[in-house]
XYZ file of C-alpha atoms in Angstrom:
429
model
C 194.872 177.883 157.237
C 193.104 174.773 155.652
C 190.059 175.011 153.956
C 188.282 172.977 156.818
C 189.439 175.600 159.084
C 188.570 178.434 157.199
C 184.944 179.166 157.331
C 183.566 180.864 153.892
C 180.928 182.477 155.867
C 181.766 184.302 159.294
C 177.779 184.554 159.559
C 177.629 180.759 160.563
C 177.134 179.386 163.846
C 180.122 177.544 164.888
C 178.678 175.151 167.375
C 175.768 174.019 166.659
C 175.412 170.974 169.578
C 177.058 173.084 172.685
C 173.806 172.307 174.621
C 173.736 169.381 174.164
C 177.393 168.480 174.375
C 176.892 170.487 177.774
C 173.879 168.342 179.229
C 175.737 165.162 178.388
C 178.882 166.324 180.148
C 176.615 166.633 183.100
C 175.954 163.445 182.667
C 179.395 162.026 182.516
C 179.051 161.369 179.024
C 181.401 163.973 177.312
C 184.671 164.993 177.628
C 185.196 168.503 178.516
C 187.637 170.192 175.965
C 191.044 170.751 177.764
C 194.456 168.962 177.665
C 194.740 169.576 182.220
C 195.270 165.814 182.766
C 194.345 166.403 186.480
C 190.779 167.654 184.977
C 190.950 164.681 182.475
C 191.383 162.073 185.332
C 189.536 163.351 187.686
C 186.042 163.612 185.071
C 186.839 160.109 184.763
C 186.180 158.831 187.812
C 182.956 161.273 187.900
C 182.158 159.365 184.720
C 183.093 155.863 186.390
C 181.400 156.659 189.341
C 177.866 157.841 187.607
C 177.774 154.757 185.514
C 178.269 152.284 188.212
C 176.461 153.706 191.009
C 173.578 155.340 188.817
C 173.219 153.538 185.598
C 173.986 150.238 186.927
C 173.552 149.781 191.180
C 170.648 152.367 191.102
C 168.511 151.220 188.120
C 168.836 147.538 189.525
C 167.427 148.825 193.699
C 164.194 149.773 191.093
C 163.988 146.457 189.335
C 164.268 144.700 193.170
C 161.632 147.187 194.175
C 159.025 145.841 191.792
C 158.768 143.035 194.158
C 157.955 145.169 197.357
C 154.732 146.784 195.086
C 153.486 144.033 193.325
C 150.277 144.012 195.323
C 148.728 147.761 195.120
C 148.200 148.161 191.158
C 148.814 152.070 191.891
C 152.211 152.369 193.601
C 153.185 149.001 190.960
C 151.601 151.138 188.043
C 153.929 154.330 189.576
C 156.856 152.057 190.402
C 156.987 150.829 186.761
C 156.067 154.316 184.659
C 159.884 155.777 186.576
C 161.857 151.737 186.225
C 160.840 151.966 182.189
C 162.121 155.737 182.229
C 165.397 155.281 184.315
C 165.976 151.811 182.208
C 165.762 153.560 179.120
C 167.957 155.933 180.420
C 170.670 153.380 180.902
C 170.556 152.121 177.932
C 171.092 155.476 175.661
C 173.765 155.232 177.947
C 174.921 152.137 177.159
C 174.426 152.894 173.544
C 176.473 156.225 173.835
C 179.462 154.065 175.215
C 178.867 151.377 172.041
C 177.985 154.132 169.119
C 178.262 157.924 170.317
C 181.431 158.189 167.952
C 179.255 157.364 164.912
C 176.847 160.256 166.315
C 179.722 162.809 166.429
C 181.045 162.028 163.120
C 177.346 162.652 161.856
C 177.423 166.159 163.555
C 180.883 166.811 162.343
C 179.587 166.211 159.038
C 176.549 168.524 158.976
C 178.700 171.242 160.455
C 181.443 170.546 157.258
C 182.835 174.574 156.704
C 183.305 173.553 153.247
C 179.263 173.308 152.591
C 178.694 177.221 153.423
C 177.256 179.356 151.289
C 177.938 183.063 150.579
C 175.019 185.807 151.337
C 172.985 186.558 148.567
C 170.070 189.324 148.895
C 167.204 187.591 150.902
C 169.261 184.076 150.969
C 171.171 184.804 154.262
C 172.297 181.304 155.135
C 174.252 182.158 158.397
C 170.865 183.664 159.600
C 169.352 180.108 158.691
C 172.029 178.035 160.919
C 171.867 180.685 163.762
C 167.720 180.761 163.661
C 167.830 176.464 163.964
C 170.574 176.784 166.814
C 168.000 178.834 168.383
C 165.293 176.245 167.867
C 167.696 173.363 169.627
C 168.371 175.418 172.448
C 164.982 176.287 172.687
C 163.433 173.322 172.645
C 166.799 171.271 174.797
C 166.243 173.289 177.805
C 162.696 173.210 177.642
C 162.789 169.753 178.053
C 165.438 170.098 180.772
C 163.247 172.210 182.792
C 160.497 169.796 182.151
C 162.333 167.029 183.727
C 164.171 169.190 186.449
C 159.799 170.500 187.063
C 159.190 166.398 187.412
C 161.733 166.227 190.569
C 160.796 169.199 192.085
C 157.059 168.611 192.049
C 157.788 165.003 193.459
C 160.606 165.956 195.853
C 159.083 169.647 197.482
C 156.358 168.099 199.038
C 157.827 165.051 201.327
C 160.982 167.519 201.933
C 159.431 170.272 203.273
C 157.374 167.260 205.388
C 160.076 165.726 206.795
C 162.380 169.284 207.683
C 159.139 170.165 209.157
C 158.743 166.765 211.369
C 162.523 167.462 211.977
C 162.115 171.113 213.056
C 159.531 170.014 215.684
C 160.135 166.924 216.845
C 163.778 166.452 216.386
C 165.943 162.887 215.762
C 164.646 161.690 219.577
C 161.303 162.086 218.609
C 159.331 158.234 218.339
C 156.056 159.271 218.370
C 153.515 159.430 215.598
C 156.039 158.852 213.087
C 154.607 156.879 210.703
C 151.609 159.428 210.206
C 154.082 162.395 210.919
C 156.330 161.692 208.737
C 155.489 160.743 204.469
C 154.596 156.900 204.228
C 157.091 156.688 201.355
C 160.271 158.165 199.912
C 159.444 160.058 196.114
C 160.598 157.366 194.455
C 160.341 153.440 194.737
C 163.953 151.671 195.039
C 165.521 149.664 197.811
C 167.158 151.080 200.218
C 170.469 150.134 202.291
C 169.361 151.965 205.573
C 165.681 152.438 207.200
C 164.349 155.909 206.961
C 161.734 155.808 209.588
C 163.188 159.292 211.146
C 163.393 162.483 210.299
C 167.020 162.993 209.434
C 167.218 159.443 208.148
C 164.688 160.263 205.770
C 165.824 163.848 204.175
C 169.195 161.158 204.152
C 167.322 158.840 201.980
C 165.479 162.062 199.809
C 169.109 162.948 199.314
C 170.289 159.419 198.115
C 167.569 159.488 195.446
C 168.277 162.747 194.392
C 172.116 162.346 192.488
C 170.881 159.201 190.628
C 167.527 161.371 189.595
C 169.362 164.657 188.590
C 171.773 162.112 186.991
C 168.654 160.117 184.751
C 167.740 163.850 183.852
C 170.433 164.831 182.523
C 171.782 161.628 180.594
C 167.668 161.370 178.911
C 167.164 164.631 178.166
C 170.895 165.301 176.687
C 170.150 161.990 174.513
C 166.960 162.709 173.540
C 167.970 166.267 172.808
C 171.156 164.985 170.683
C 169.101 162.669 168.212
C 166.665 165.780 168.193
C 168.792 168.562 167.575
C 170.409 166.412 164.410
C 167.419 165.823 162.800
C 166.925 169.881 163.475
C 170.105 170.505 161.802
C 169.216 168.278 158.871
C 165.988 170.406 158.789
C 169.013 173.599 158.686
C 170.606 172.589 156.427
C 168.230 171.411 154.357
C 166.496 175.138 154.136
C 169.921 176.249 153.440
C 170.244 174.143 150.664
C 166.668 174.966 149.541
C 167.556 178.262 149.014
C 171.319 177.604 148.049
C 168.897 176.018 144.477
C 166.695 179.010 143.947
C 169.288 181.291 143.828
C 172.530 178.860 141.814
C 172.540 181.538 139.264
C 172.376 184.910 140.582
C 175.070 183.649 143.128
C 177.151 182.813 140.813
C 177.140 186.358 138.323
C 177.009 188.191 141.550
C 180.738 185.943 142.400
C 182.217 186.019 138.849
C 181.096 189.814 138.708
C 179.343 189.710 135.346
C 177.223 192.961 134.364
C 174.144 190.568 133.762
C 171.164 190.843 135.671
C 168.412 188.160 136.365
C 165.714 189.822 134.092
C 168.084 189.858 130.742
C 167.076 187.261 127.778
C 169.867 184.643 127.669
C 169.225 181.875 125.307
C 172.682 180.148 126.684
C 174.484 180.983 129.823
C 178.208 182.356 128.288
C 181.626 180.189 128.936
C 182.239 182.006 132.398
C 178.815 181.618 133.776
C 177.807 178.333 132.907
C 181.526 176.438 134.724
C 180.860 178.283 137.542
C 177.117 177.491 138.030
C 178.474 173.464 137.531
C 181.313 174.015 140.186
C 178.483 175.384 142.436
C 175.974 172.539 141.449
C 178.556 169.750 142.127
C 178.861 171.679 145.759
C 175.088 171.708 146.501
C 174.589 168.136 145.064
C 177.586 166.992 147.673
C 175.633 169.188 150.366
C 172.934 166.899 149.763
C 174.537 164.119 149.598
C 176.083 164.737 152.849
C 172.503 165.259 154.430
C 171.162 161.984 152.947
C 174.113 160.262 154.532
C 173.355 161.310 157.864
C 169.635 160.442 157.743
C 170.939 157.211 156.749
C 173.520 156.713 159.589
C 171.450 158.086 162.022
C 168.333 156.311 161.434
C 170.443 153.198 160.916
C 172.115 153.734 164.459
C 169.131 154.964 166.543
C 166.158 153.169 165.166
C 166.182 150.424 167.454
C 166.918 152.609 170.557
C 163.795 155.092 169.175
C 161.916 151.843 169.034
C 162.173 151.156 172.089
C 161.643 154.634 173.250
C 158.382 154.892 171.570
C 156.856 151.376 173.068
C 158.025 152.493 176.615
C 156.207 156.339 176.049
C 153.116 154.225 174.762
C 152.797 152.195 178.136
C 154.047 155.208 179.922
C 151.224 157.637 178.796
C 148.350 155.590 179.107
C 149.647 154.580 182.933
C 149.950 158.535 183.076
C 146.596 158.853 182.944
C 145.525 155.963 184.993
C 147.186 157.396 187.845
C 145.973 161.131 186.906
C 142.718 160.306 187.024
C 143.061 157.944 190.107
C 144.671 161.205 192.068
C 142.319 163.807 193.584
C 142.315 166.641 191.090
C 144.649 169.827 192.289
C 146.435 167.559 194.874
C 150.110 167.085 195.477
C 150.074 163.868 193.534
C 147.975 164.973 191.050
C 150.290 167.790 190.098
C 153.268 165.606 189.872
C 151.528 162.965 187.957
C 149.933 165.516 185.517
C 153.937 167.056 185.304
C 155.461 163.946 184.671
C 153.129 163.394 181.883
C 153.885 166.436 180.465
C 157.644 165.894 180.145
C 156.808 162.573 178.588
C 154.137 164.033 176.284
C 157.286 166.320 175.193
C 159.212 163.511 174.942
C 157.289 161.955 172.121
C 156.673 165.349 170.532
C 160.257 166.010 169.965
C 161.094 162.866 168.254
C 157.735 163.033 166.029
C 158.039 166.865 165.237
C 161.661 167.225 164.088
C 161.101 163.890 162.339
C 157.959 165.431 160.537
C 160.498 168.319 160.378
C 162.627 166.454 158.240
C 160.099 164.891 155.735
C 158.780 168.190 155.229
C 161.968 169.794 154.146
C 162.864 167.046 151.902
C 159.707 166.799 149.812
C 160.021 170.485 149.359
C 163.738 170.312 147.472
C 162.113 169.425 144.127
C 160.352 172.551 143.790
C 163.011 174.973 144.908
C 164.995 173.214 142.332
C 162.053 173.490 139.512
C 162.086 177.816 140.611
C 165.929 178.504 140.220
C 166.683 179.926 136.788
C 168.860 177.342 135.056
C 166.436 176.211 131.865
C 169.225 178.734 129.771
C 172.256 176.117 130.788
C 173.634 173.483 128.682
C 171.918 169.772 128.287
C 174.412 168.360 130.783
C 173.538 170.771 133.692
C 169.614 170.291 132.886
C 170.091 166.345 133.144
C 171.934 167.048 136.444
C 168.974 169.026 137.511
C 166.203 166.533 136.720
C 167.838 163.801 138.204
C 168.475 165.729 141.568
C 164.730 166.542 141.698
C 164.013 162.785 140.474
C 166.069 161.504 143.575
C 164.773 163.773 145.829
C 160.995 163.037 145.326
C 161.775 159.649 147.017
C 160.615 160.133 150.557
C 162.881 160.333 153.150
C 161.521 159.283 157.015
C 163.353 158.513 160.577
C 161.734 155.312 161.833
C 161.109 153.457 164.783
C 162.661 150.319 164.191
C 161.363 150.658 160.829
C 157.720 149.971 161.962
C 156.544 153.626 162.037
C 157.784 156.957 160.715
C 158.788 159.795 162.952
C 155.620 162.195 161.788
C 152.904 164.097 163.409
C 150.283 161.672 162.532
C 152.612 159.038 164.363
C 152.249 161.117 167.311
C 148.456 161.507 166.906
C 148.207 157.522 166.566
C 150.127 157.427 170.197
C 148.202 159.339 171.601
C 145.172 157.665 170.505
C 146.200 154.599 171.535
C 147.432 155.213 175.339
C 144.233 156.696 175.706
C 142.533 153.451 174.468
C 144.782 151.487 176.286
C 144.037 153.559 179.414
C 140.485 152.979 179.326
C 140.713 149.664 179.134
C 142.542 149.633 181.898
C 140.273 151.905 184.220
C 137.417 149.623 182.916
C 138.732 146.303 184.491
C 140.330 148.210 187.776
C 136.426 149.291 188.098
């Protein structure tokens, strides 16, 4: 077996994306893992089909729709908060298609089998990958259930309407059914048939709901992805936290030497002191890896991020123009204040595992500064100081490279729909 293949500790996870690589295969953005060419061919015309019809045809009815609204600032405000969302949506897609390879190859590389560490004592490594899988899955379908919440609260309503209207009245029915039935569909697009019937319009409910399960899928498995890698940077940068504090009692405890960590050693002996370099050069290359896929990823996703954050700016602060507008406990009051909510989590997720990050990296220098290596030679102690050195430089995910991913970021956001929001209700009063 090759030493990728061979993991040196069983403890590990060994997938640490399969949420994610699920929600996107939802989404007709990911392969599913078998050689059945009939199951090959047949999730590419899924794929095909939820690209053209959902990505492309559906996202464009919204655009044309903007036209139909342009005159009540509510339903325009309402009809633009979902166009920015779906339109964003297409373009991660769009962006998956162009640079999802260079994504994989970044998860491949923080999931390299040849940067595991052994167990050591307290330092349980394989605990440290499962316990961030745990916070990826935790935090993916949380957001999932955030956005499938948005649909519901938007969709229950108006359906249980209309199968009422249906119940009663039936398809022959003509009267009263512009006050009977909901004056319009849950969300704005345009639409190839009238829906001014009862069947016609749980039709039209229906015709929505594929491209909207579809958006929820595709955003939240994207958003999740570039989440979920900065969380395993975050991993793998505890693991390699601790991998420093304990270099040399790893390595006596490998090379079995009858040494303990409390003995006076004035200089490490000629079988200690190669193996604690051997296992340097490893953690150095570990960290290496990781600042190569901040790099790549921040290089790749900034401008998509970017754009993420300027849509959730204009997207909050419309929020809560149309939360407030909405009498409170009311059916569009709960579905604006849920909508909000997944978008507010939105914006959370990309601050706090970018905060995440930061965090872990200003930290290396002191786990570094605790791990017993001042009895090694002058080479290993240069080799030392210039890892700490290097890793006191600060390491951030951007958008575009105008603000860092960080928790004050977030507060600033925040700060600034709200201003932006009452300015807003100040001129519509």
């Amino acid at each position: 077996m090759s030493e990728q293949l061979k993991p040196l500790n069983p403890n590990y996870v060994t997938d640490f994306f399969s949420v994610n690589r699920w929600m996107l295969r939802c989404a007709g953005l990911w392969r599913p893992n078998t050689s059945n060419q009939t199951i090959q061919k047949l999730y590419t015309i899924y794929a095909i089909t939820v690209f053209l019809f959902v990505n492309v045809w559906f996202t464009f009815t919204e655009f044309i729709s903007l036209f139909y609204t342009y005159k009540n600032q509510y339903e325009l405000i309402k009809n633009v908060n979902f166009f920015l969302t779906h339109f964003m949506g297409a373009v991660k897609v769009v962006f998956w298609y162009f640079y999802g390879h260079d994504l994989i190859e970044i998860m491949k590389a923080l999931e390299d089998q040849r940067l595991q560490y052994e167990d050591y004592r307290f330092y349980q490594p394989g605990r440290i990958s499962h316990k961030y899988k745990k916070i990826g899955i935790k935090y993916s379908l949380l957001f999932l259930l955030l956005a499938h919440a948005t649909l519901l609260s938007s969709y229950i309503p108006p359906m249980i309407t209309a199968i009422q209207y249906t119940w009663y009245c039936g398809s022959s029915c003509t009267e009263n059914i512009t006050k009977s039935l909901p004056a319009r569909l849950p969300y704005y697009s345009w639409m190839p048939f009238s829906y001014d019937k009862g069947p016609n319009y749980l039709l039209a409910m229906s015709y929505q709901a594929g491209p909207m399960i579809s958006y929820a899928y595709s955003i939240v498995g994207m958003d999740t992805m570039y989440m979920n890698i900065m969380n395993c940077v975050a991993g793998n940068l505890m693991i390699i936290q601790g991998a420093f504090l304990v270099l040399r009692e790893r390595c006596l405890n490998r090379i079995g030497e009858n040494i303990t960590e409390h003995d006076l050693i004035i200089l490490e002996n000629d079988k200690v002191l190669p193996e604690m370099k051997r296992e340097l050069m490893k953690i150095m290359r570990h960290l290496q890896v990781t600042y190569g896929a901040c790099q790549n990823l921040e290089n790749i996703h900034r401008y998509v991020t970017l754009c993420q954050v300027t849509a959730t700016l204009f997207i909050l602060c419309t929020c809560l123009f149309l939360v407030s507008s909405a009498p409170p406990l009311s059916k569009q009051f709960i579905a604006e204040s849920v909508y909000m909510a997944a978008m507010f989590f939105q914006l959370f997720l990309y601050c706090w595992f970018g905060n995440e990050v930061t965090l872990k990296f200003e930290e290396i220098p002191r786990y570094i500064w605790e791990s017993n290596w001042l009895a090694t030679d002058k080479t290993f102690k240069k080799n030392m100081i210039f890892t700490m050195m290097r890793a006191r430089r600060p390491v951030y995910f951007t958008a575009g490279k105008f603000s860092p991913l960080t928790l004050p970021t977030f507060v600033s956001i925040i700060k600034t729909s709200y201003s932006i929001f009452a300015l807003i209700k100040n001129s519509s009063d």
